[in-house]
PDB file of N, CA, C and O in Angstrom:
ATOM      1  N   UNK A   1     145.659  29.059-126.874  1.00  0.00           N
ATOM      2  CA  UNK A   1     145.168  30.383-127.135  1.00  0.00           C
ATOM      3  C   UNK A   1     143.691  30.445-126.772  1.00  0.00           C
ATOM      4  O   UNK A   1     142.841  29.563-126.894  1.00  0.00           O
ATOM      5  N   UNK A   2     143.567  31.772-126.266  1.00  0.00           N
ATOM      6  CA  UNK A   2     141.927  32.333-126.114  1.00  0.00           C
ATOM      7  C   UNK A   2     140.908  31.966-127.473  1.00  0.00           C
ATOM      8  O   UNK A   2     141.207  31.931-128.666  1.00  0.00           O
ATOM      9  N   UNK A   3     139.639  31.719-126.819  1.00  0.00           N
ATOM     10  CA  UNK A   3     138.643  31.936-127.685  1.00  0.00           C
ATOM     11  C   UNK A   3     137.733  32.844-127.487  1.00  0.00           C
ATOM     12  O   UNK A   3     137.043  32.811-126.468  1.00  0.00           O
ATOM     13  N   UNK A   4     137.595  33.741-128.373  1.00  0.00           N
ATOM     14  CA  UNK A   4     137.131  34.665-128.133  1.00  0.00           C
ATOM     15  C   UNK A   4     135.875  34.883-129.298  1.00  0.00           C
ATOM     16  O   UNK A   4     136.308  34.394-130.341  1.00  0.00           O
ATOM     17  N   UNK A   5     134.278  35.512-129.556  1.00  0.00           N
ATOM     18  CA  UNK A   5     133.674  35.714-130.248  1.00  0.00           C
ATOM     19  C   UNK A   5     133.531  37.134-130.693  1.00  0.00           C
ATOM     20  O   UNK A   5     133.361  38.121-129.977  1.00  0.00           O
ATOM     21  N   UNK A   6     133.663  37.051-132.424  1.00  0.00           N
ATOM     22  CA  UNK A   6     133.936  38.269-132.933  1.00  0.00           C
ATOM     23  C   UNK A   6     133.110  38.128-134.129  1.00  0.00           C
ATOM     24  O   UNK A   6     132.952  37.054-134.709  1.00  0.00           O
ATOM     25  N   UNK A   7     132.504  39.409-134.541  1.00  0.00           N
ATOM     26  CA  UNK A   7     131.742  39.489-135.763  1.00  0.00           C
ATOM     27  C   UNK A   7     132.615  40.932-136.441  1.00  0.00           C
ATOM     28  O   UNK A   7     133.265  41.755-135.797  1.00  0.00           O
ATOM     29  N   UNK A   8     132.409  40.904-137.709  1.00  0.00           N
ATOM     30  CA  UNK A   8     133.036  42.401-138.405  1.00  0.00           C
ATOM     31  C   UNK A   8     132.239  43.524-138.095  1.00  0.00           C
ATOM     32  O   UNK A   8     131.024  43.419-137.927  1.00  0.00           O
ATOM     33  N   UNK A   9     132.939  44.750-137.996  1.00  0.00           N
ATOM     34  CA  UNK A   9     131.845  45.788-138.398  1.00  0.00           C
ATOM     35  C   UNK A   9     131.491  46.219-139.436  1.00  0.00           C
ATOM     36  O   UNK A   9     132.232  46.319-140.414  1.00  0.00           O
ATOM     37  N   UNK A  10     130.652  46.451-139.412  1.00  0.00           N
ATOM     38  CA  UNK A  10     129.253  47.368-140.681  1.00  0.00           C
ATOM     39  C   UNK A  10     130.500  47.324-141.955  1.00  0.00           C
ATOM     40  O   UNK A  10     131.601  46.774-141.931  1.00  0.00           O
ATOM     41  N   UNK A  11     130.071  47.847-142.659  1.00  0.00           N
ATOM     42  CA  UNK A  11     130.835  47.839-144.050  1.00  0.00           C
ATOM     43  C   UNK A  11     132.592  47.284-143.972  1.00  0.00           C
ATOM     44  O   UNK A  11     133.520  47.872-144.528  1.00  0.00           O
ATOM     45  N   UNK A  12     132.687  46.289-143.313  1.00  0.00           N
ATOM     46  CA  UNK A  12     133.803  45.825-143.643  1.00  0.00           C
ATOM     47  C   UNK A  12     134.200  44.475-143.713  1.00  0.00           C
ATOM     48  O   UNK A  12     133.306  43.685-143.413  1.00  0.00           O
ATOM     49  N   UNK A  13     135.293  43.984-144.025  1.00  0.00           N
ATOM     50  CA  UNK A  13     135.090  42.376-144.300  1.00  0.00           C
ATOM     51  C   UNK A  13     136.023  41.675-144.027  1.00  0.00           C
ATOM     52  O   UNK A  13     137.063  41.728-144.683  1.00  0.00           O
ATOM     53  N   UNK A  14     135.890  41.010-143.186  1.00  0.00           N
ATOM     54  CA  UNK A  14     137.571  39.775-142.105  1.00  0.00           C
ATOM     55  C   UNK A  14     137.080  38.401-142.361  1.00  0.00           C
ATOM     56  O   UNK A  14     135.932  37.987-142.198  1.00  0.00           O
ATOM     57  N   UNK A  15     138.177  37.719-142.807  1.00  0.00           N
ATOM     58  CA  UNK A  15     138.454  36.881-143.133  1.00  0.00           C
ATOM     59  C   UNK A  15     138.911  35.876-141.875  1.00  0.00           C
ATOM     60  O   UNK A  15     139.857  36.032-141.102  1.00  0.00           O
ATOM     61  N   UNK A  16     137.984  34.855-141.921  1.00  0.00           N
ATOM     62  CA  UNK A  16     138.679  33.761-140.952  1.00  0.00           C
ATOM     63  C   UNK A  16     138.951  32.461-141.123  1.00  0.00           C
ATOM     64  O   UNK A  16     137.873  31.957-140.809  1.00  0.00           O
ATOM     65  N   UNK A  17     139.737  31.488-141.437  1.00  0.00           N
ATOM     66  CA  UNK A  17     140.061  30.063-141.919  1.00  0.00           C
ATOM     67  C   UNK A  17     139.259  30.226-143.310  1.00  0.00           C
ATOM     68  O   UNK A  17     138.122  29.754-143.308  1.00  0.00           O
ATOM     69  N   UNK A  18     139.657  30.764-144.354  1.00  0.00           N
ATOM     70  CA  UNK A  18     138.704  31.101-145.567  1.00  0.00           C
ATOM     71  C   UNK A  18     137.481  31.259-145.445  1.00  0.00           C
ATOM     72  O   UNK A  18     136.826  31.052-146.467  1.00  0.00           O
ATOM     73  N   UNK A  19     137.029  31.508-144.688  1.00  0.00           N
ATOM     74  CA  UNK A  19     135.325  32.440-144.767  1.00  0.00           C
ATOM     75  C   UNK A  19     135.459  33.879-143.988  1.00  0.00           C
ATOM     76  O   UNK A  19     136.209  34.555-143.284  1.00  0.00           O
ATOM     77  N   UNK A  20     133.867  33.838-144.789  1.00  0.00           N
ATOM     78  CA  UNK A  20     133.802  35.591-144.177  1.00  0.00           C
ATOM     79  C   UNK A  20     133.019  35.577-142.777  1.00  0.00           C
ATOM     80  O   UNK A  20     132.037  34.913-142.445  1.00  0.00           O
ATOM     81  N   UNK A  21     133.933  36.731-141.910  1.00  0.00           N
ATOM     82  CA  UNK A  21     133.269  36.605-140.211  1.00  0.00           C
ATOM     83  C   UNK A  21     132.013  37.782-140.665  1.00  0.00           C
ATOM     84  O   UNK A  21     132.211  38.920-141.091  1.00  0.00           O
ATOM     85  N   UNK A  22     130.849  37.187-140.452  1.00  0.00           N
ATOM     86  CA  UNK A  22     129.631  38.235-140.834  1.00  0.00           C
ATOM     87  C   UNK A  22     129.552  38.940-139.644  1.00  0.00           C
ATOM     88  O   UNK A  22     129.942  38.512-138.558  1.00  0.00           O
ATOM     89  N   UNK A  23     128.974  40.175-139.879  1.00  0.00           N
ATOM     90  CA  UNK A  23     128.565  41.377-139.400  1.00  0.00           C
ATOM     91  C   UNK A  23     127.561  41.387-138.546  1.00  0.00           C
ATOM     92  O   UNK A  23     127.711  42.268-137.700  1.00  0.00           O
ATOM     93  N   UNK A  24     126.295  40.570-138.384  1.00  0.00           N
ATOM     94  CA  UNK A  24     125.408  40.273-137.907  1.00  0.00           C
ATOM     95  C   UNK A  24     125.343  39.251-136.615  1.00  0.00           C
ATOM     96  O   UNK A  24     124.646  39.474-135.626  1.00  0.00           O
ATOM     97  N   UNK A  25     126.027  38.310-136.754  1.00  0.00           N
ATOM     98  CA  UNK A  25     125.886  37.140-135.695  1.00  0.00           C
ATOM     99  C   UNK A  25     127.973  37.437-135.129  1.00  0.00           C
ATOM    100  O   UNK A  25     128.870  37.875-135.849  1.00  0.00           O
ATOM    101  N   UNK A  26     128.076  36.918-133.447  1.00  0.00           N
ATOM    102  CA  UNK A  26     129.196  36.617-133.241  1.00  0.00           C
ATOM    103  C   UNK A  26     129.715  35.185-133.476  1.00  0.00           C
ATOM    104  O   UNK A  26     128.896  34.267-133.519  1.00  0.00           O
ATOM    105  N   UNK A  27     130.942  34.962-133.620  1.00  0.00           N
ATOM    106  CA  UNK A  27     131.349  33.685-134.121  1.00  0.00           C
ATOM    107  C   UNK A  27     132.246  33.472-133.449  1.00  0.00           C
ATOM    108  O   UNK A  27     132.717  34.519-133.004  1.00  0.00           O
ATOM    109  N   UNK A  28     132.981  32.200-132.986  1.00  0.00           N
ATOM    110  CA  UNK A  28     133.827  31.981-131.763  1.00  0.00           C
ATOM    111  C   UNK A  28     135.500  31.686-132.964  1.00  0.00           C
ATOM    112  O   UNK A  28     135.547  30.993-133.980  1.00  0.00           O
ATOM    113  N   UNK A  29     136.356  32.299-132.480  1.00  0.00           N
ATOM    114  CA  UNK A  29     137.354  32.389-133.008  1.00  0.00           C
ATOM    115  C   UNK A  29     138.690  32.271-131.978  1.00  0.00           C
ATOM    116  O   UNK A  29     138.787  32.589-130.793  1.00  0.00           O
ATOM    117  N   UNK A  30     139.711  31.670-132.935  1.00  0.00           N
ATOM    118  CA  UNK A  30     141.221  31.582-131.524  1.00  0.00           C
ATOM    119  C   UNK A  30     141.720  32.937-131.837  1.00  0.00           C
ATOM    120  O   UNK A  30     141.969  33.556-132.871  1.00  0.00           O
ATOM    121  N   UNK A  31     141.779  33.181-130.523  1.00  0.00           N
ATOM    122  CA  UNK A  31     142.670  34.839-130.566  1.00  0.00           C
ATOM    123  C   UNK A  31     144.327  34.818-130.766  1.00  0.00           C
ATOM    124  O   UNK A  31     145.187  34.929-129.892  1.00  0.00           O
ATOM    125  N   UNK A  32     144.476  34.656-132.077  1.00  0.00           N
ATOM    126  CA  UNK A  32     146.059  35.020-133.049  1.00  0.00           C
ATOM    127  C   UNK A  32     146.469  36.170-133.030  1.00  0.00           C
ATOM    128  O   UNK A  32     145.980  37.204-132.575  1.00  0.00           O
ATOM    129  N   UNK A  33     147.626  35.900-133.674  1.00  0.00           N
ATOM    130  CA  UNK A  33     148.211  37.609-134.159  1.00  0.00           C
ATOM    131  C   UNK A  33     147.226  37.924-135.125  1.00  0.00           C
ATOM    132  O   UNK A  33     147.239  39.155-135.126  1.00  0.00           O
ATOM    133  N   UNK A  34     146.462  37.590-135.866  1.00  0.00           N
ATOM    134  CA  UNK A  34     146.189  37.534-136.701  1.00  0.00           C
ATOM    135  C   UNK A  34     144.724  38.751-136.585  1.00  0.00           C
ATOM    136  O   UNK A  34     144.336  39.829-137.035  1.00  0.00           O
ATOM    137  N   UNK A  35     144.362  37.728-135.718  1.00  0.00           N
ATOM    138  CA  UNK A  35     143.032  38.393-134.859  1.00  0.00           C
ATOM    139  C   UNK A  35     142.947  39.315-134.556  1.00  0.00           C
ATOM    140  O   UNK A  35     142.106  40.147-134.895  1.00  0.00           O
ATOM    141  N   UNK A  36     143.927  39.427-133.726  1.00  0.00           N
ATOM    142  CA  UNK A  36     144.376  40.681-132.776  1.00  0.00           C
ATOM    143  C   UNK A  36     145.090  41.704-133.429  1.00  0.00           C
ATOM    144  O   UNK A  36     145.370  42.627-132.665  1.00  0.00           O
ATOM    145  N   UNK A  37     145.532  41.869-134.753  1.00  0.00           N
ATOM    146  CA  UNK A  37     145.565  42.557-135.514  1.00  0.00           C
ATOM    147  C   UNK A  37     144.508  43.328-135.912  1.00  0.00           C
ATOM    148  O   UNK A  37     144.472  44.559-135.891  1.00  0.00           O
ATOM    149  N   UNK A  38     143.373  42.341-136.390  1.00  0.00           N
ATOM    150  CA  UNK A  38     142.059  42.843-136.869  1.00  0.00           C
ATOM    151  C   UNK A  38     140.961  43.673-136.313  1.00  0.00           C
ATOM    152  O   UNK A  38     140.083  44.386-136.801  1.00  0.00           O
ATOM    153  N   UNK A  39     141.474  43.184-134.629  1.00  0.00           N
ATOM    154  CA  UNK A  39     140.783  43.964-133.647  1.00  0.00           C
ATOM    155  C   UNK A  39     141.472  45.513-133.559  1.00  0.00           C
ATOM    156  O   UNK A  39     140.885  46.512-133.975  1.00  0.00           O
ATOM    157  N   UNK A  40     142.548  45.532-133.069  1.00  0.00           N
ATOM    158  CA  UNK A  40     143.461  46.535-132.563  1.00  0.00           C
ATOM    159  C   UNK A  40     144.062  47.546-133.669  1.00  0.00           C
ATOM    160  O   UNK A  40     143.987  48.753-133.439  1.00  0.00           O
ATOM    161  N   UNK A  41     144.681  47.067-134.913  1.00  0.00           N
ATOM    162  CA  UNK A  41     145.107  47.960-135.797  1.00  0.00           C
ATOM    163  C   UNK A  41     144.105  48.177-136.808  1.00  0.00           C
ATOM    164  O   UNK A  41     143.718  49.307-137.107  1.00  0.00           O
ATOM    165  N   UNK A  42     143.713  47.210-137.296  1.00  0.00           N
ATOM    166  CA  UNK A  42     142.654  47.847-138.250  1.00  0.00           C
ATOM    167  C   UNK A  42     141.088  47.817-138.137  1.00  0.00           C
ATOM    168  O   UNK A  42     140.120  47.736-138.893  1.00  0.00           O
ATOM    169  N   UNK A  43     141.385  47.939-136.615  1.00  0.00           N
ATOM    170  CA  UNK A  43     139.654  48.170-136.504  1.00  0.00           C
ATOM    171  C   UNK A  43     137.961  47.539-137.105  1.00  0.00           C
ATOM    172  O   UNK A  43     136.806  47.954-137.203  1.00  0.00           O
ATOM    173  N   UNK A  44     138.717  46.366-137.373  1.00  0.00           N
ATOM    174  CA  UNK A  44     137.936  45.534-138.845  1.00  0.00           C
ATOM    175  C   UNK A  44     136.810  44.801-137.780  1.00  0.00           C
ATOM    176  O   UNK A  44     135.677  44.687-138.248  1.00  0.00           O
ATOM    177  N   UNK A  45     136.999  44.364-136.576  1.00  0.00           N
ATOM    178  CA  UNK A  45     136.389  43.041-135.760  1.00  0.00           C
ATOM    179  C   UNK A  45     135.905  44.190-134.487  1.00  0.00           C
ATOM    180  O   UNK A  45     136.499  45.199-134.107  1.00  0.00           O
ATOM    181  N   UNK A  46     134.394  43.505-133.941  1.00  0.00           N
ATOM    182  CA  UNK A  46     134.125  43.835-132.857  1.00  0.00           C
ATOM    183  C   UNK A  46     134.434  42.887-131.685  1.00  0.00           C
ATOM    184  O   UNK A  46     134.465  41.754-132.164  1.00  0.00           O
ATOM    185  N   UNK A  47     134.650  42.849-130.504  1.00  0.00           N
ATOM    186  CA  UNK A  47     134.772  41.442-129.810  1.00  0.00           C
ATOM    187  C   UNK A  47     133.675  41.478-128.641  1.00  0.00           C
ATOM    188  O   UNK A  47     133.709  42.432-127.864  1.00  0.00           O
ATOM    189  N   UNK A  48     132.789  40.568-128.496  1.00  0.00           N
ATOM    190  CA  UNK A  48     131.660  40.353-127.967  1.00  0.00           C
ATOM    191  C   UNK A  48     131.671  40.395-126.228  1.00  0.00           C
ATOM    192  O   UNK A  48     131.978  39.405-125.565  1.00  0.00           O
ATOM    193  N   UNK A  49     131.278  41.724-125.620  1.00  0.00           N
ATOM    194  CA  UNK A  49     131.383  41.602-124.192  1.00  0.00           C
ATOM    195  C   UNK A  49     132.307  43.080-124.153  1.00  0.00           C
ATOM    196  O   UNK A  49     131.973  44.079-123.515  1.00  0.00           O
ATOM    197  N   UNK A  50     133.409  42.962-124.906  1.00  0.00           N
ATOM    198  CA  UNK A  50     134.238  44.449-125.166  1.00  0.00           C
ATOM    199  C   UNK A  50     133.589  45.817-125.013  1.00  0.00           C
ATOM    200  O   UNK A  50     132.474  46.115-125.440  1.00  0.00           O
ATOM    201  N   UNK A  51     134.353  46.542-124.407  1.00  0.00           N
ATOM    202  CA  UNK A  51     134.195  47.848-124.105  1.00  0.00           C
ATOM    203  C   UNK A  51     134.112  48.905-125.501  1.00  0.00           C
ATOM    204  O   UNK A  51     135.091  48.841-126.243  1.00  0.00           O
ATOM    205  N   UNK A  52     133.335  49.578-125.775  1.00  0.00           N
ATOM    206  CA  UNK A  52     133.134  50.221-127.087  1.00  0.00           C
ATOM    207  C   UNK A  52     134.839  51.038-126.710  1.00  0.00           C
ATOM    208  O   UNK A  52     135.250  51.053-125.549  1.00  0.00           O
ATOM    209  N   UNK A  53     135.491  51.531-127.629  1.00  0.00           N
ATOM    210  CA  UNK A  53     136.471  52.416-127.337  1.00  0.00           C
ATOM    211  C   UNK A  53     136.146  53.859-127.336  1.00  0.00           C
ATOM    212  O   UNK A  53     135.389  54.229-128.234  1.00  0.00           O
ATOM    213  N   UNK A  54     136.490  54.563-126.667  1.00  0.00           N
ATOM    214  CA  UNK A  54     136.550  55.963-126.495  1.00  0.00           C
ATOM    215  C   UNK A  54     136.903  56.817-127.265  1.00  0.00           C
ATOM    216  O   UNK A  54     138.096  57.040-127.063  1.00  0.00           O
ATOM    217  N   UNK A  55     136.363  57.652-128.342  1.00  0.00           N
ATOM    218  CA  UNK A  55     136.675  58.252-129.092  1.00  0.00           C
ATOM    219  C   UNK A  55     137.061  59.714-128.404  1.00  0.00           C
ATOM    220  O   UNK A  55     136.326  60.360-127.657  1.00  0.00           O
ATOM    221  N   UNK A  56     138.537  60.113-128.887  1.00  0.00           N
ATOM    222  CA  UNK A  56     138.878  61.517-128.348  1.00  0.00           C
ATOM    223  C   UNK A  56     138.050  62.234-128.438  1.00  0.00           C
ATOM    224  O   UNK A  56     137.251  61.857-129.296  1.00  0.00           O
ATOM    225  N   UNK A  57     137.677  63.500-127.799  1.00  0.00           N
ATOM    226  CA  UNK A  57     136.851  65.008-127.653  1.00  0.00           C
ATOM    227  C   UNK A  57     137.225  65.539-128.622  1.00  0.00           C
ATOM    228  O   UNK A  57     138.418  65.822-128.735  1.00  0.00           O
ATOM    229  N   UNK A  58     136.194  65.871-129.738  1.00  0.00           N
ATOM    230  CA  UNK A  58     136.738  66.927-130.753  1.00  0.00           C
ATOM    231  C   UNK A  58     136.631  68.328-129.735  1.00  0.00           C
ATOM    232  O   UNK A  58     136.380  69.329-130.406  1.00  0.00           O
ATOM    233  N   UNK A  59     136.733  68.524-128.665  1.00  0.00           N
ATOM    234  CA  UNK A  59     136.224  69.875-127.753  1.00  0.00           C
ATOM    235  C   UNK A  59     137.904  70.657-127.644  1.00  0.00           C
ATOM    236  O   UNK A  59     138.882  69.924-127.494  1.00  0.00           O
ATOM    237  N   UNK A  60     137.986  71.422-127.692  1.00  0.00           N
ATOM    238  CA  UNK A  60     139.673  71.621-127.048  1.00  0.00           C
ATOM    239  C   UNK A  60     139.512  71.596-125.342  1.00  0.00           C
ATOM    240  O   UNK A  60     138.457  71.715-124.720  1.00  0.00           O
ATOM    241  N   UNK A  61     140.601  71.445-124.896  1.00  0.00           N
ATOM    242  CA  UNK A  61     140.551  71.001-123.436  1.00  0.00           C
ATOM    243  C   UNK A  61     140.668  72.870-122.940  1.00  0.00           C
ATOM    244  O   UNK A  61     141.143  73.893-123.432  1.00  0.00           O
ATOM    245  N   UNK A  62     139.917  72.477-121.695  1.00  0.00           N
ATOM    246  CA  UNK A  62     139.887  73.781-120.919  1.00  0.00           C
ATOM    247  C   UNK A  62     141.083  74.657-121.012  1.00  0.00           C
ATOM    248  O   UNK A  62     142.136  74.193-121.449  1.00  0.00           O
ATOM    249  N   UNK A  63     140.975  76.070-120.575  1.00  0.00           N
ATOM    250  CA  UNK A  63     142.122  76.759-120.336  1.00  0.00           C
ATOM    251  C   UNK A  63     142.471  76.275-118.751  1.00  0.00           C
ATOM    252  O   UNK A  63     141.528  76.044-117.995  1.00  0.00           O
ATOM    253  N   UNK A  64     143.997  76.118-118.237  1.00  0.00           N
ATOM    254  CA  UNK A  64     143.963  76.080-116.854  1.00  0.00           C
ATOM    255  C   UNK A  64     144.498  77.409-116.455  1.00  0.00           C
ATOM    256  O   UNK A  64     145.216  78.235-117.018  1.00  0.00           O
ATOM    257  N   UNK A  65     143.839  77.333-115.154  1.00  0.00           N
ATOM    258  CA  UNK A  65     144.209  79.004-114.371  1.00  0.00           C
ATOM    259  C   UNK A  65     145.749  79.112-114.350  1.00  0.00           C
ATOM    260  O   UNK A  65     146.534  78.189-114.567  1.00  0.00           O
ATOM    261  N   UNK A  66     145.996  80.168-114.104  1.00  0.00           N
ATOM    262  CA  UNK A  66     147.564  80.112-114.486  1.00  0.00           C
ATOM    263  C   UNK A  66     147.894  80.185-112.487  1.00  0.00           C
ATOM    264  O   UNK A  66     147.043  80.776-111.822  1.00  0.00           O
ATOM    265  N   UNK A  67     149.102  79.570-111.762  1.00  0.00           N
ATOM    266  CA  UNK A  67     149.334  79.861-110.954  1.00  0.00           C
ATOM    267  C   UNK A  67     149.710  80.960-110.173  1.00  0.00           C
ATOM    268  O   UNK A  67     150.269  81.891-110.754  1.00  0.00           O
ATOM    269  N   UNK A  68     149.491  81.040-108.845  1.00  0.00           N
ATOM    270  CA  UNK A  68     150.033  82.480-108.433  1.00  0.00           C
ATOM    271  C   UNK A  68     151.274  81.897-107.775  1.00  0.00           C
ATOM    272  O   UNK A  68     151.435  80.828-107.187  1.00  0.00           O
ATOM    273  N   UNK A  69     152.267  83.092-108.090  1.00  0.00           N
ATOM    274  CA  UNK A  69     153.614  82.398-107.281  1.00  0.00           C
ATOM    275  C   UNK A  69     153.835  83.158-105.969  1.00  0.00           C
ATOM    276  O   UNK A  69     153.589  84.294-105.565  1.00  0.00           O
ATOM    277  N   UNK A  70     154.326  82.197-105.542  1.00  0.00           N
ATOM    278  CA  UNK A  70     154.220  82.623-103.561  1.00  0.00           C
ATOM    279  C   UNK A  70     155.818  83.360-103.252  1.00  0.00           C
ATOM    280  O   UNK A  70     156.110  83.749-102.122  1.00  0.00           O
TER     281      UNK A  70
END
């Protein structure tokens, strides 16, 4: 398995081989289900080098022109 470095975000708290992954520094970790849980479903872990994710547009999406039919 991958090793990958991950710290928690801001007010939250992940657990790794019984300690806590701090918020401040990255820490090198094997990428598990476990992990990859922490990353992906509950949003708990940042992973170092990772793309921030894209938060949807609170905007509503444009109107589109309506077609003309031929």
């Amino acid at each position: 398995m991958a090793m990958i470095y991950v710290r928690s975000r801001p007010g939250r708290r992940a657990y790794y081989e019984g300690r806590v992954i701090p918020h401040d520094q990255f820490i090198p970790v094997i990428e598990d289900t476990y992990i990859r849980r922490l990353i992906h479903v509950w949003d708990d872990l940042e992973v170092e080098g990772a793309k921030p994710k894209a938060k949807p547009s609170q905007q509503p999406p444009a109107p589109q022109p309506a077609k003309a039919k031929e």
